[in-house]
Coordinates of C-alpha atoms in Angstrom, one line a residue:
M82 CA 0.0 0.0 0.0
P83 CA 1.9 3.3 -1.1
L84 CA 2.3 6.1 1.7
N85 CA -0.2 8.9 1.3
R86 CA 2.6 11.5 1.7
R87 CA 0.4 14.6 2.1
K88 CA -1.8 13.0 4.7
F89 CA 1.2 11.8 6.6
L90 CA 2.8 15.2 6.4
G91 CA -0.1 16.7 8.1
T92 CA 0.3 14.2 10.9
S93 CA 4.1 14.7 11.0
A94 CA 3.9 18.5 11.2
A95 CA 1.9 18.1 14.3
T96 CA 3.8 15.5 15.9
G97 CA 7.4 16.2 14.7
V98 CA 7.7 12.7 13.1
G99 CA 10.2 12.4 10.4
V100 CA 9.1 11.3 6.8
A101 CA 10.2 8.0 5.2
V102 CA 9.7 7.3 1.7
T103 CA 10.9 4.1 -0.2
G104 CA 12.6 4.5 -3.4
A105 CA 12.4 1.8 -6.2
A106 CA 15.0 2.6 -8.7
V107 CA 17.7 0.0 -9.6
A108 CA 21.3 1.3 -9.8
P109 CA 23.9 0.0 -12.2
S110 CA 26.7 -1.9 -10.7
A111 CA 29.9 0.0 -10.0
A112 CA 32.2 -2.8 -8.9
S113 CA 35.8 -2.0 -8.9
A114 CA 38.3 -4.0 -10.9
H115 CA 41.4 -5.7 -9.1
G116 CA 44.9 -6.0 -10.2
S117 CA 46.5 -9.1 -11.6
G118 CA 47.3 -12.1 -9.3
K119 CA 45.0 -14.4 -7.5
P120 CA 41.4 -13.8 -8.0
A121 CA 40.0 -11.4 -5.4
R122 CA 36.4 -11.0 -4.3
R123 CA 35.2 -7.7 -5.8
K124 CA 34.0 -5.0 -3.4
R125 CA 30.4 -4.1 -3.9
R126 CA 30.0 -0.3 -4.7
Y127 CA 27.2 2.0 -5.4
S128 CA 27.2 5.7 -6.4
F129 CA 24.4 8.3 -6.3
T130 CA 24.0 12.1 -6.6
V131 CA 22.2 14.6 -4.5
L132 CA 21.2 17.8 -6.3
G133 CA 20.7 21.0 -4.3
T134 CA 19.3 24.5 -4.7
T135 CA 18.8 27.2 -2.2
D136 CA 17.5 30.8 -1.7
L137 CA 15.2 30.4 -4.8
H138 CA 13.2 33.5 -3.5
G139 CA 10.2 33.0 -5.7
N140 CA 12.1 32.8 -9.1
V141 CA 10.5 30.4 -11.6
F142 CA 11.3 32.2 -14.9
N143 CA 14.5 33.9 -16.0
W144 CA 12.7 37.3 -15.6
D145 CA 13.0 40.4 -13.7
Y146 CA 9.6 41.8 -12.7
F147 CA 11.1 45.1 -11.6
T148 CA 12.5 45.9 -15.0
D149 CA 9.9 43.9 -16.9
K150 CA 12.5 42.1 -19.1
E151 CA 14.7 39.1 -19.0
F152 CA 17.1 38.9 -16.0
D153 CA 20.6 39.8 -16.6
D154 CA 23.5 41.1 -14.3
K155 CA 27.1 41.9 -14.9
D156 CA 28.2 38.4 -14.8
H157 CA 25.3 37.3 -17.2
N158 CA 23.8 34.9 -14.7
D159 CA 20.3 33.5 -15.3
V160 CA 17.8 32.7 -12.7
G161 CA 14.7 30.6 -12.1
L162 CA 13.5 27.0 -11.5
A163 CA 12.9 26.5 -15.3
K164 CA 16.6 26.7 -15.7
I165 CA 17.4 24.5 -12.9
S166 CA 14.8 21.9 -14.1
T167 CA 16.8 21.5 -17.4
L168 CA 20.0 20.9 -15.3
V169 CA 18.2 18.3 -13.1
N170 CA 16.8 16.4 -16.1
R171 CA 20.3 16.2 -17.6
I172 CA 21.8 14.9 -14.4
R173 CA 18.9 12.3 -13.8
E174 CA 19.3 11.0 -17.4
E175 CA 23.1 10.6 -16.9
K176 CA 22.9 9.1 -13.4
G177 CA 19.6 7.4 -13.5
R178 CA 16.6 8.8 -11.8
G179 CA 16.7 6.3 -9.0
N180 CA 20.1 7.3 -8.2
T181 CA 19.4 10.9 -7.4
L182 CA 17.8 13.0 -4.9
L183 CA 16.7 16.6 -5.3
I184 CA 16.6 18.9 -2.2
D185 CA 16.6 22.6 -1.2
A186 CA 17.9 24.6 1.7
G187 CA 15.1 27.2 2.1
D188 CA 13.9 30.8 1.3
T189 CA 11.6 29.7 -1.3
I190 CA 8.2 31.7 -1.3
Q191 CA 9.4 35.3 -0.9
G192 CA 11.4 37.6 -3.0
T193 CA 9.9 38.3 -6.3
Q194 CA 6.5 39.9 -7.3
L195 CA 5.6 36.5 -8.5
S196 CA 5.7 35.0 -5.0
Y197 CA 4.3 38.2 -3.5
Y198 CA 1.3 38.1 -5.8
Y199 CA 0.2 34.6 -4.6
A200 CA 0.7 35.6 -1.0
K201 CA -1.1 39.0 -0.9
V202 CA -2.8 39.8 -4.1
D203 CA -4.3 36.4 -5.1
P204 CA -3.4 34.5 -1.9
I205 CA -3.0 30.8 -1.7
T206 CA -4.9 30.9 1.6
A207 CA -8.1 32.3 0.1
K208 CA -11.1 29.7 -0.3
R209 CA -10.6 27.9 -3.4
G210 CA -7.4 29.8 -3.8
P211 CA -4.6 29.2 -6.3
V212 CA -1.6 26.8 -5.9
H213 CA 1.5 28.5 -5.2
P214 CA 3.7 28.8 -8.3
M215 CA 6.7 27.6 -6.5
A216 CA 4.8 24.5 -5.2
Q217 CA 3.7 23.8 -8.7
A218 CA 7.1 24.2 -10.2
M219 CA 8.9 22.2 -7.5
N220 CA 6.3 19.4 -7.7
A221 CA 6.7 19.3 -11.4
I222 CA 10.5 19.0 -11.1
G223 CA 10.2 16.4 -8.4
Y224 CA 11.9 17.7 -5.3
D225 CA 12.3 15.1 -2.5
A226 CA 12.5 17.6 0.5
A227 CA 13.3 21.2 1.3
A228 CA 14.5 22.9 4.5
L229 CA 12.6 25.9 5.8
G230 CA 14.2 29.3 5.3
N231 CA 13.6 32.3 7.4
H232 CA 11.7 34.1 4.6
E233 CA 9.2 31.2 4.7
F234 CA 7.8 33.0 7.7
N235 CA 7.4 36.5 6.2
Y236 CA 3.8 36.1 5.2
G237 CA 2.7 34.5 8.4
I238 CA 2.3 30.9 9.3
P239 CA -1.1 30.5 7.6
V240 CA 0.5 31.0 4.2
L241 CA 3.4 28.8 5.1
R242 CA 1.2 26.0 6.2
K243 CA -0.9 26.2 3.0
F244 CA 2.3 26.2 0.9
E245 CA 3.4 23.1 2.9
E246 CA 0.1 21.4 2.1
Q247 CA 0.4 22.1 -1.6
C248 CA 3.9 20.7 -1.9
D249 CA 4.4 17.0 -2.7
F250 CA 7.4 16.9 -0.6
P251 CA 8.1 17.7 3.1
L252 CA 9.4 21.0 4.4
L253 CA 12.0 20.2 7.0
G254 CA 12.7 22.1 10.2
A255 CA 14.2 20.0 13.1
N256 CA 14.8 23.3 15.0
A257 CA 11.5 25.0 14.4
L258 CA 9.6 24.0 17.6
D259 CA 6.2 24.4 18.7
A260 CA 6.4 27.1 21.5
K261 CA 4.1 25.2 23.9
T262 CA 5.2 21.5 23.4
Q263 CA 8.8 22.3 22.3
K264 CA 8.4 19.5 19.7
P265 CA 9.1 19.9 16.0
A266 CA 6.5 22.0 14.3
F267 CA 7.5 20.6 11.0
P268 CA 9.1 17.1 9.9
P269 CA 12.6 17.1 11.2
Y270 CA 14.0 14.8 8.5
F271 CA 13.2 12.9 5.3
M272 CA 14.5 9.4 4.7
K273 CA 14.7 7.6 1.3
R274 CA 15.9 4.1 0.2
L275 CA 17.9 3.9 -2.9
R276 CA 17.8 0.4 -4.5
T277 CA 21.2 -1.1 -5.4
P278 CA 21.9 -4.3 -7.4
H279 CA 23.8 -5.8 -4.3
G280 CA 20.7 -6.9 -2.2
R281 CA 20.8 -4.2 0.4
D282 CA 19.3 -0.7 0.0
V283 CA 21.2 2.5 0.8
K284 CA 19.3 4.4 3.4
V285 CA 19.8 8.2 2.9
A286 CA 18.6 10.7 5.6
V287 CA 18.1 14.4 5.0
L288 CA 17.9 16.5 8.2
G289 CA 16.5 20.0 7.8
L290 CA 17.7 22.9 9.8
T291 CA 16.5 26.5 9.6
N292 CA 17.7 30.0 10.9
P293 CA 17.4 31.0 14.6
G294 CA 17.2 34.7 13.4
I295 CA 13.5 34.0 12.6
A296 CA 12.9 34.7 16.1
I297 CA 14.1 38.3 15.6
W298 CA 13.2 38.9 11.9
D299 CA 9.7 37.5 12.1
K300 CA 8.8 38.1 15.7
A301 CA 5.5 39.5 14.8
N302 CA 4.5 36.2 13.1
V303 CA 6.2 33.6 15.4
Q304 CA 6.3 34.9 18.9
G305 CA 4.4 32.6 21.3
K306 CA 3.9 30.2 18.5
M307 CA 7.3 28.7 17.5
T308 CA 10.9 28.9 18.9
F309 CA 14.1 28.3 16.9
P310 CA 17.0 26.8 18.9
G311 CA 20.6 26.6 17.6
L312 CA 21.5 24.4 14.6
E313 CA 24.4 22.6 16.5
E314 CA 22.2 21.7 19.4
Q315 CA 19.4 20.1 17.1
A316 CA 21.8 18.4 14.8
A317 CA 23.6 16.8 17.8
K318 CA 20.2 15.5 18.9
W319 CA 18.9 14.2 15.5
V320 CA 22.0 12.9 13.7
P321 CA 22.6 10.0 16.2
K322 CA 18.8 9.2 16.0
L323 CA 19.1 8.9 12.1
R324 CA 22.1 6.8 12.4
S325 CA 20.3 4.5 14.9
M326 CA 17.4 4.2 12.5
G327 CA 19.7 2.7 9.9
A328 CA 20.8 5.8 8.0
D329 CA 23.8 4.9 5.7
V330 CA 24.2 8.5 4.7
V331 CA 23.2 11.7 6.4
I332 CA 22.9 14.9 4.7
V333 CA 22.0 18.1 6.4
S334 CA 20.2 20.9 4.4
A335 CA 20.8 24.0 6.5
H336 CA 19.4 27.4 5.9
S337 CA 22.4 28.9 7.6
G338 CA 25.8 30.2 6.2
S339 CA 29.2 28.7 6.9
S340 CA 31.0 31.6 8.3
G341 CA 30.3 31.1 12.0
T342 CA 29.1 34.7 12.3
S343 CA 25.8 36.4 13.3
S344 CA 24.4 39.6 12.1
Y345 CA 22.2 40.0 15.1
G346 CA 25.0 40.4 17.7
D347 CA 24.0 39.0 21.1
Q348 CA 20.3 39.2 20.6
L349 CA 20.2 35.5 20.5
P350 CA 22.4 33.0 22.0
Y351 CA 22.5 30.9 18.8
V352 CA 24.8 31.5 15.7
E353 CA 23.1 32.7 12.6
N354 CA 25.6 31.3 10.1
A355 CA 26.3 27.9 11.7
A356 CA 26.6 25.4 8.9
G357 CA 30.4 25.0 9.3
L358 CA 30.0 24.7 13.2
V359 CA 27.6 21.9 12.6
A360 CA 30.1 20.0 10.5
E361 CA 32.8 20.7 13.0
Q362 CA 30.9 19.7 16.2
V363 CA 28.4 17.0 15.2
P364 CA 29.8 13.6 14.2
G365 CA 28.0 11.4 11.7
I366 CA 27.3 14.0 8.9
D367 CA 28.4 13.3 5.3
A368 CA 27.5 16.5 3.6
I369 CA 25.8 19.8 4.3
L370 CA 23.8 21.8 1.6
V371 CA 24.4 25.4 2.8
G372 CA 21.9 28.3 2.3
H373 CA 21.0 31.7 3.5
A374 CA 24.2 33.7 2.8
H375 CA 23.7 34.1 -0.9
T376 CA 27.4 33.2 -1.7
E377 CA 28.7 30.5 -4.0
I378 CA 30.6 27.7 -2.4
P379 CA 31.3 24.9 -4.9
E380 CA 33.0 22.5 -2.5
Y381 CA 34.3 23.3 1.1
F382 CA 35.6 20.7 3.5
V383 CA 35.3 20.9 7.3
E384 CA 37.0 18.6 9.7
N385 CA 35.0 17.2 12.5
K386 CA 36.7 17.7 15.8
E387 CA 35.7 14.4 17.3
T388 CA 36.2 12.0 14.4
G389 CA 38.7 13.7 12.1
K390 CA 36.4 13.1 9.3
K391 CA 36.0 15.7 6.6
V392 CA 32.5 16.9 5.8
V393 CA 31.8 18.4 2.5
L394 CA 29.7 21.7 2.2
S395 CA 28.3 23.4 -0.9
E396 CA 26.2 26.3 -1.4
P397 CA 24.8 27.2 -4.8
L398 CA 24.2 30.7 -5.8
K399 CA 20.8 32.3 -5.0
W400 CA 17.7 32.5 -7.2
G401 CA 18.5 29.3 -9.1
Q402 CA 21.7 30.7 -10.6
R403 CA 23.6 27.4 -9.7
L404 CA 22.8 23.8 -8.9
T405 CA 24.9 21.9 -6.4
L406 CA 25.9 18.3 -7.1
F407 CA 27.0 16.0 -4.2
D408 CA 28.5 12.8 -5.7
F409 CA 28.6 9.9 -3.2
D410 CA 30.6 6.8 -3.7
L411 CA 29.8 4.0 -1.2
V412 CA 31.3 0.6 -0.6
W413 CA 29.8 -2.4 1.1
A414 CA 32.0 -3.7 4.1
K415 CA 31.3 -5.5 7.2
G416 CA 27.5 -5.8 6.6
R417 CA 26.9 -2.1 5.9
W418 CA 27.2 0.5 3.3
T419 CA 30.1 3.1 4.1
V420 CA 30.7 6.4 2.4
E421 CA 34.1 6.0 0.7
K422 CA 34.2 9.3 -1.0
V423 CA 32.0 12.5 -1.5
G424 CA 32.6 15.6 -3.4
A425 CA 30.7 18.5 -4.6
Q426 CA 30.5 21.0 -7.5
V427 CA 28.1 23.6 -8.8
L428 CA 26.6 23.9 -12.3
N429 CA 25.8 27.2 -13.8
S430 CA 22.1 27.5 -15.0
N431 CA 23.0 30.1 -17.6
T432 CA 24.4 27.2 -19.7
V433 CA 21.0 25.9 -20.6
E434 CA 17.5 26.8 -21.8
E435 CA 14.5 27.0 -19.7
D436 CA 12.4 23.7 -19.4
K437 CA 9.3 24.3 -21.5
K438 CA 7.4 22.0 -19.2
V439 CA 7.9 24.3 -16.4
T440 CA 7.3 27.5 -18.3
R441 CA 4.2 26.2 -19.9
L442 CA 2.8 25.1 -16.5
L443 CA 3.1 28.6 -15.1
M444 CA 2.7 30.8 -18.1
D445 CA -0.8 32.1 -17.0
E446 CA 0.6 32.9 -13.6
H447 CA 3.5 34.7 -15.0
K448 CA 1.4 36.7 -17.4
K449 CA -0.9 37.8 -14.5
V450 CA 2.0 39.1 -12.5
V451 CA 3.4 40.9 -15.5
A452 CA 0.1 42.6 -16.0
Y453 CA -0.1 43.4 -12.2
V454 CA 3.3 45.0 -11.9
N455 CA 2.5 47.2 -14.9
Q456 CA -0.7 48.6 -13.4
V457 CA -0.6 52.3 -12.9
I458 CA -1.0 53.1 -9.2
G459 CA -0.5 56.9 -9.2
S460 CA 1.3 59.8 -11.0
S461 CA 4.3 61.8 -10.4
T462 CA 4.5 65.6 -11.1
A463 CA 8.3 65.2 -11.9
A464 CA 10.8 62.7 -12.8
M465 CA 13.1 61.3 -10.2
S466 CA 16.2 59.2 -10.5
T467 CA 18.9 57.6 -8.4
A468 CA 21.7 58.4 -10.7
E469 CA 23.2 61.0 -8.4
G470 CA 22.1 59.4 -5.3
P471 CA 25.4 58.2 -4.1
V472 CA 26.8 61.8 -4.0
K473 CA 23.7 64.0 -3.6
D474 CA 20.7 64.2 -1.5
V475 CA 18.2 63.4 -4.2
A476 CA 14.4 63.4 -4.2
I477 CA 13.9 59.8 -4.9
I478 CA 15.8 58.7 -1.8
D479 CA 13.8 61.3 0.2
L480 CA 10.7 59.5 -0.9
I481 CA 11.9 56.2 0.5
N482 CA 12.7 57.9 3.8
L483 CA 9.4 59.8 3.9
V484 CA 7.4 56.5 3.5
Q485 CA 9.4 55.0 6.2
R486 CA 9.2 57.9 8.7
E487 CA 5.4 58.1 8.1
T488 CA 4.9 54.3 8.6
V489 CA 7.0 54.1 11.8
A490 CA 5.3 57.2 13.2
A491 CA 1.8 55.8 12.6
A492 CA 3.0 52.6 14.2
L493 CA 4.2 54.2 17.3
K494 CA 1.2 56.5 17.6
G495 CA -0.4 56.4 21.1
G496 CA 2.5 54.5 22.5
A497 CA 5.3 55.3 25.1
H498 CA 7.5 56.7 22.3
A499 CA 5.1 58.5 20.3
A500 CA 6.6 61.9 21.2
L501 CA 10.0 61.1 20.2
P502 CA 11.2 62.6 16.7
V503 CA 11.4 59.9 13.9
L504 CA 14.3 59.7 11.7
S505 CA 14.9 57.3 8.7
Q506 CA 17.8 55.7 6.9
A507 CA 17.9 54.8 3.3
S508 CA 20.5 53.7 0.7
C509 CA 20.9 54.1 -3.0
F510 CA 20.3 50.4 -3.8
S511 CA 20.3 51.0 -7.6
R512 CA 21.8 53.7 -9.5
T513 CA 19.4 53.2 -12.4
A514 CA 16.1 53.4 -10.5
Q515 CA 13.6 56.0 -11.6
I516 CA 10.1 57.4 -11.1
P517 CA 8.9 58.9 -14.4
A518 CA 6.9 62.1 -14.7
G519 CA 3.3 61.1 -15.3
D520 CA 2.1 57.5 -14.7
V521 CA 3.7 55.5 -12.0
T522 CA 3.5 51.8 -12.1
I523 CA 3.9 49.1 -9.4
R524 CA 7.3 48.1 -10.8
D525 CA 8.5 51.8 -10.9
A526 CA 7.8 52.1 -7.1
A527 CA 9.0 48.6 -6.3
G528 CA 12.3 49.1 -8.2
L529 CA 13.3 51.7 -5.6
Y530 CA 13.8 48.8 -3.2
P531 CA 15.2 45.7 -4.9
F532 CA 16.0 44.0 -1.7
E533 CA 13.7 41.9 0.5
N534 CA 14.2 44.2 3.5
T535 CA 11.5 44.9 6.0
L536 CA 11.1 47.8 8.3
E537 CA 11.6 48.4 12.2
A538 CA 12.2 51.1 14.5
R539 CA 15.3 51.4 16.9
L540 CA 16.0 53.9 19.7
L541 CA 19.2 55.8 19.5
T542 CA 20.7 58.9 21.1
G543 CA 22.3 61.9 19.4
A544 CA 25.8 60.6 20.2
Q545 CA 25.0 57.3 18.7
L546 CA 23.6 58.8 15.6
K547 CA 26.7 60.8 15.1
E548 CA 28.9 57.7 15.3
Y549 CA 26.5 56.1 13.0
L550 CA 26.8 58.8 10.3
E551 CA 30.6 58.7 10.8
F552 CA 30.8 55.1 9.9
S553 CA 28.6 55.5 7.0
A554 CA 30.8 58.3 5.7
R555 CA 33.7 55.9 5.3
Y556 CA 32.1 55.3 2.0
Y557 CA 33.7 58.4 0.4
V558 CA 37.3 58.5 -0.7
Q559 CA 39.2 61.2 1.2
T560 CA 39.6 64.0 -1.3
P561 CA 41.7 67.2 -0.5
A562 CA 40.2 70.7 -0.9
G563 CA 41.1 72.8 -3.9
G564 CA 41.6 70.3 -6.7
P565 CA 39.2 68.9 -9.3
V566 CA 36.5 66.4 -8.3
D567 CA 35.5 63.3 -10.3
P568 CA 32.2 62.2 -9.0
A569 CA 33.0 58.7 -10.4
K570 CA 35.8 58.4 -8.1
L571 CA 34.4 59.7 -4.8
T572 CA 32.5 56.7 -3.7
N573 CA 32.9 52.9 -2.7
A574 CA 36.2 53.6 -0.6
E575 CA 37.5 50.3 0.8
N576 CA 35.0 48.5 -1.7
I577 CA 32.1 49.6 0.4
P578 CA 28.9 48.8 -1.7
D579 CA 26.2 51.5 -2.3
Y580 CA 23.9 49.6 -0.1
N581 CA 26.1 50.1 2.8
Y582 CA 26.1 53.9 2.6
D583 CA 23.1 55.3 4.6
A584 CA 21.7 58.9 4.4
V585 CA 19.7 59.8 7.4
S586 CA 16.6 61.8 6.9
G587 CA 15.2 64.2 9.6
L588 CA 18.6 65.7 10.4
T589 CA 20.8 68.2 8.6
Y590 CA 24.5 67.6 8.3
E591 CA 27.6 68.0 6.0
I592 CA 30.2 65.3 5.2
D593 CA 33.6 66.9 4.9
I594 CA 35.5 64.4 2.6
A595 CA 38.7 66.3 3.0
K596 CA 38.8 65.1 6.5
P597 CA 39.9 61.6 7.6
V598 CA 37.4 58.8 8.4
G599 CA 36.0 59.4 11.9
S600 CA 35.8 63.1 11.7
R601 CA 33.8 63.9 8.6
I602 CA 30.3 64.7 10.0
V603 CA 29.9 68.4 10.7
K604 CA 27.2 70.9 11.5
L605 CA 24.9 68.0 12.6
S606 CA 21.7 69.5 13.6
F607 CA 18.1 68.8 14.5
E608 CA 15.4 71.3 13.9
G609 CA 18.0 74.0 13.4
R610 CA 20.0 73.4 16.5
A611 CA 23.3 71.3 17.2
I612 CA 22.2 67.9 18.0
D613 CA 22.0 67.0 21.7
P614 CA 24.2 63.9 22.3
K615 CA 21.7 62.7 25.0
A616 CA 18.5 63.3 23.1
E617 CA 16.6 60.2 22.1
F618 CA 15.5 59.5 18.5
V619 CA 13.6 56.9 16.7
L620 CA 15.3 55.5 13.6
A621 CA 13.2 53.9 11.0
V622 CA 15.7 51.2 9.6
N623 CA 15.6 48.2 7.5
N624 CA 15.9 44.8 9.2
Y625 CA 19.2 44.1 7.4
R626 CA 21.0 47.1 9.0
A627 CA 19.1 46.6 12.3
S628 CA 20.4 43.0 12.6
G629 CA 24.0 44.1 12.0
G630 CA 24.1 44.1 8.3
G631 CA 27.0 46.4 7.3
N632 CA 28.3 46.3 10.9
F633 CA 27.1 49.8 11.6
P634 CA 27.6 50.9 15.2
H635 CA 24.9 50.7 18.0
I636 CA 22.1 49.7 15.7
A637 CA 21.9 46.1 16.4
G638 CA 22.1 46.5 20.1
A639 CA 19.6 49.4 20.1
K640 CA 16.2 48.8 21.6
Q641 CA 13.6 47.7 19.2
L642 CA 10.4 49.7 19.4
W643 CA 8.6 48.1 16.5
A644 CA 9.1 45.7 13.6
N645 CA 7.2 44.8 10.6
S646 CA 7.2 41.7 8.3
E647 CA 6.0 43.8 5.2
E648 CA 8.6 44.3 2.5
I649 CA 9.5 47.9 2.5
R650 CA 9.2 48.1 -1.4
N651 CA 5.6 46.9 -0.9
T652 CA 5.1 49.6 1.7
I653 CA 6.2 52.2 -0.9
I654 CA 3.7 50.7 -3.4
G655 CA 0.8 51.0 -0.9
W656 CA 1.9 54.5 -0.1
V657 CA 1.8 55.6 -3.7
K658 CA -1.6 54.0 -4.1
A659 CA -3.0 55.8 -1.1
K660 CA -1.6 59.3 -2.1
G661 CA -2.4 59.0 -5.8
T662 CA 0.0 61.7 -6.7
V663 CA 3.7 61.9 -5.8
D664 CA 4.8 65.5 -5.7
P665 CA 8.6 65.9 -5.0
G666 CA 8.0 69.7 -4.1
Q667 CA 6.2 68.5 -1.0
F668 CA 9.0 66.3 0.5
A669 CA 12.3 66.9 -1.4
S670 CA 15.0 68.8 0.5
V671 CA 18.7 68.9 0.7
D672 CA 19.4 67.8 4.2
W673 CA 23.0 66.6 3.8
K674 CA 25.8 67.5 1.2
L675 CA 29.4 66.8 0.6
T676 CA 31.9 69.5 1.5
R677 CA 35.6 70.0 1.5
D678 CA 36.9 72.3 4.3
G679 CA 33.4 73.9 4.5
T680 CA 33.0 74.3 0.7
P681 CA 30.3 72.3 -1.1
V682 CA 31.5 69.7 -3.5
F683 CA 28.5 70.4 -5.7

């Protein structure tokens, strides 16, 4: 009698029981040849491949919904599950379908307007609602399991549970616990038997681990409902269990980077990027599929401290730009299968065409979203651009700050901190973003904020804000007074990216780029007076910065007054819809400027 996976998943999600699925594919023999001499009994061998993706962030098509054209970047990467499907099909054809597994390391249902549309505009949670495009695509491709990412919780637990119900594979989270029972709220693991020609199946276990930072980043959605202990702790609990259950191979799918660092300081006792620590501290793991960090790691070995065994880690690049391949070679010895060798590599999805089976399946959903992002939501009395945003206080960045300040002020209204002045930080995320004069579409507004950041409010003093701004001003190359200025050579000192330069709205100040780092902020004022170092201010800040991203001083440890799980770009869209008309004349002002020895650079 075949296992009813969906019905079993409903039970396992409530009880924390793992998922067991039996494979039926027969693998070809891979017996090794022996040298000359007396005939020797050949060792029984078997090889299989685990394919892995991570941080897909709602990408099915090789399409950028913010520019309304095919995706491209400076490295000419491609994105999307349709491309990944083609790579997967090729590997399955080469290796044999029964000798492969396909897994994911999380951050699946948030990140594009395609995923936003089916969470908010035409939500999958509605009565007789649609099936999420990511579920449709991943089901069609044939995923075996996926770990939970932190962004799975952005739209609330009901959306996540509905997505889970729509998937033909389990969503794993051994360290996502029910707050009351402290039992797993999702299946901790997935197990599959791979049939070999040698009489004994290979039992492969996949343990899913997610990010403890969910407790901070999505506090509004998970507080009192779920807790998220550390990855090392939960891996140490579950890996021995999986081995005792007969697992010949243990793979961890971890939505956690490999660096051993945390962006949220000491707000949690658990490490954010703990995949390397798991490999180092927990015996019995053969490989780890790494996610969360949005970096590319083709193959990286970490030695386990207890056993001396090397564990292979691999992280494919985000959005479906890469596919990881773990190749396992096993040998039968002393009555059991043992991993003799495992290696990893990544494949580039820009080398293949999109799988037409996937694109045909979701073309209607794609067209709906394209039509949605091209909807006119308002108008602008003037054109605005970010082209000069890195060196000048421009109206389009003022617009982001205005929306953020108004949103935070409204959220704090009537509370203990309602009387405090609200400031806001924003960066020039893209030097090509623009709002045209005339009609403004959803994609115009959303293009101002290409990252998946959410908004929160932190409490800072005047002295702390001064240090924050000094740190931000490192972005500028020190340029002596008197000589010519080339704007193209003023920014990105020390390779600081544009998104790690913050302009703060609500204050006035000058940045003297003739001065050394640490003493550049001059004439820092609030409402026409020199800022009081002891005065308290509310800073509207994105969650990346607030959680330590960019390593700005004070902000990660500052008191959190409010947080929101709505993407800032969607808050901007809602603001434009509500106002109808965007008039830079009502909010644009030059609150900061670059100077050299007191003389404006521009």
